[in-house]
Structures are given as structure tokens and as C-alpha cells.
C-alpha positions as YAML, in Angstrom:
chain: A
units: angstrom
residues:
- id: 1
  name: MET
  ca: [-24.19, 2.08, 26.88]
- id: 2
  name: LEU
  ca: [-26.15, 0.71, 23.92]
- id: 3
  name: GLU
  ca: [-28.71, 3.44, 24.40]
- id: 4
  name: ASN
  ca: [-25.97, 6.06, 24.05]
- id: 5
  name: ILE
  ca: [-24.66, 4.49, 20.86]
- id: 6
  name: LEU
  ca: [-28.12, 4.31, 19.32]
- id: 7
  name: ALA
  ca: [-28.96, 7.85, 20.37]
- id: 8
  name: ASN
  ca: [-25.88, 9.12, 18.55]
- id: 9
  name: LYS
  ca: [-26.60, 7.17, 15.37]
- id: 10
  name: ILE
  ca: [-30.31, 7.96, 14.87]
- id: 11
  name: SER
  ca: [-31.35, 11.55, 14.40]
- id: 12
  name: GLU
  ca: [-34.80, 12.80, 15.29]
- id: 13
  name: ASN
  ca: [-35.60, 13.24, 11.59]
- id: 14
  name: GLN
  ca: [-35.04, 9.60, 10.67]
- id: 15
  name: GLU
  ca: [-37.97, 7.25, 10.68]
- id: 16
  name: LEU
  ca: [-37.50, 3.70, 11.88]
- id: 17
  name: LYS
  ca: [-39.49, 1.02, 10.14]
- id: 18
  name: GLY
  ca: [-40.01, -2.63, 10.86]
- id: 19
  name: MET
  ca: [-39.06, -5.58, 8.70]
- id: 20
  name: THR
  ca: [-41.05, -8.43, 7.28]
- id: 21
  name: LYS
  ca: [-40.78, -11.95, 8.64]
- id: 22
  name: GLU
  ca: [-38.91, -12.91, 5.48]
- id: 23
  name: GLU
  ca: [-36.36, -10.13, 6.03]
- id: 24
  name: LEU
  ca: [-35.92, -11.21, 9.66]
- id: 25
  name: HIS
  ca: [-35.35, -14.84, 8.66]
- id: 26
  name: LYS
  ca: [-32.85, -13.77, 6.00]
- id: 27
  name: ARG
  ca: [-30.90, -11.73, 8.56]
- id: 28
  name: ILE
  ca: [-30.90, -14.63, 11.03]
- id: 29
  name: ASP
  ca: [-29.66, -17.02, 8.35]
- id: 30
  name: GLN
  ca: [-26.90, -14.59, 7.37]
- id: 31
  name: ALA
  ca: [-25.87, -14.10, 11.01]
- id: 32
  name: GLU
  ca: [-25.68, -17.86, 11.55]
- id: 33
  name: ASN
  ca: [-23.55, -18.27, 8.42]
- id: 34
  name: ASP
  ca: [-21.26, -15.43, 9.49]
- id: 35
  name: PHE
  ca: [-20.80, -17.04, 12.90]
- id: 36
  name: LYS
  ca: [-19.99, -20.43, 11.38]
- id: 37
  name: ASN
  ca: [-17.40, -18.77, 9.12]
- id: 38
  name: GLY
  ca: [-15.79, -16.78, 11.95]
- id: 39
  name: GLN
  ca: [-17.03, -13.46, 10.61]
- id: 40
  name: PHE
  ca: [-18.08, -11.77, 13.83]
- id: 41
  name: LYS
  ca: [-16.74, -9.47, 16.54]
- id: 42
  name: SER
  ca: [-16.68, -10.23, 20.23]
- id: 43
  name: SER
  ca: [-18.41, -7.95, 22.71]
- id: 44
  name: ASP
  ca: [-14.96, -6.85, 23.90]
- id: 45
  name: GLU
  ca: [-14.04, -5.78, 20.36]
- id: 46
  name: LEU
  ca: [-17.26, -3.80, 20.05]
- id: 47
  name: LEU
  ca: [-16.75, -2.13, 23.41]
- id: 48
  name: GLU
  ca: [-13.23, -1.06, 22.39]
- id: 49
  name: LYS
  ca: [-14.61, 0.49, 19.22]
- id: 50
  name: TYR
  ca: [-17.28, 2.58, 20.98]
- id: 51
  name: GLN
  ca: [-15.55, 3.64, 24.19]
...
């Protein structure tokens, strides 16, 4: 299922690029803060959105 979602969102002309360790750590910190503050969606909510 995730493969189908990603395939629909990324065209062949787009180039994917990696992130630095600093960017990764910043994203992890933000995700942890979002979780602590209840700002997240459950897997069921995401499945409803994409089915």
C-alpha cells in the first residue's frame, strides 16, 4: 500500500535527495515534540485518507 501511495506522489522527473544528519535529527526532534503534544494521526486515520 505504501508503495502505491509513493508511486502516485513522485513523478519520474523528480529527483530525490538525501538529508544531512542535522536535518534528520531536527525532524526526529520535531516528531517527538508533535507526539508529546498530541499532534499526530493514527495509522487508521492515514489508511482512511488514502483508501
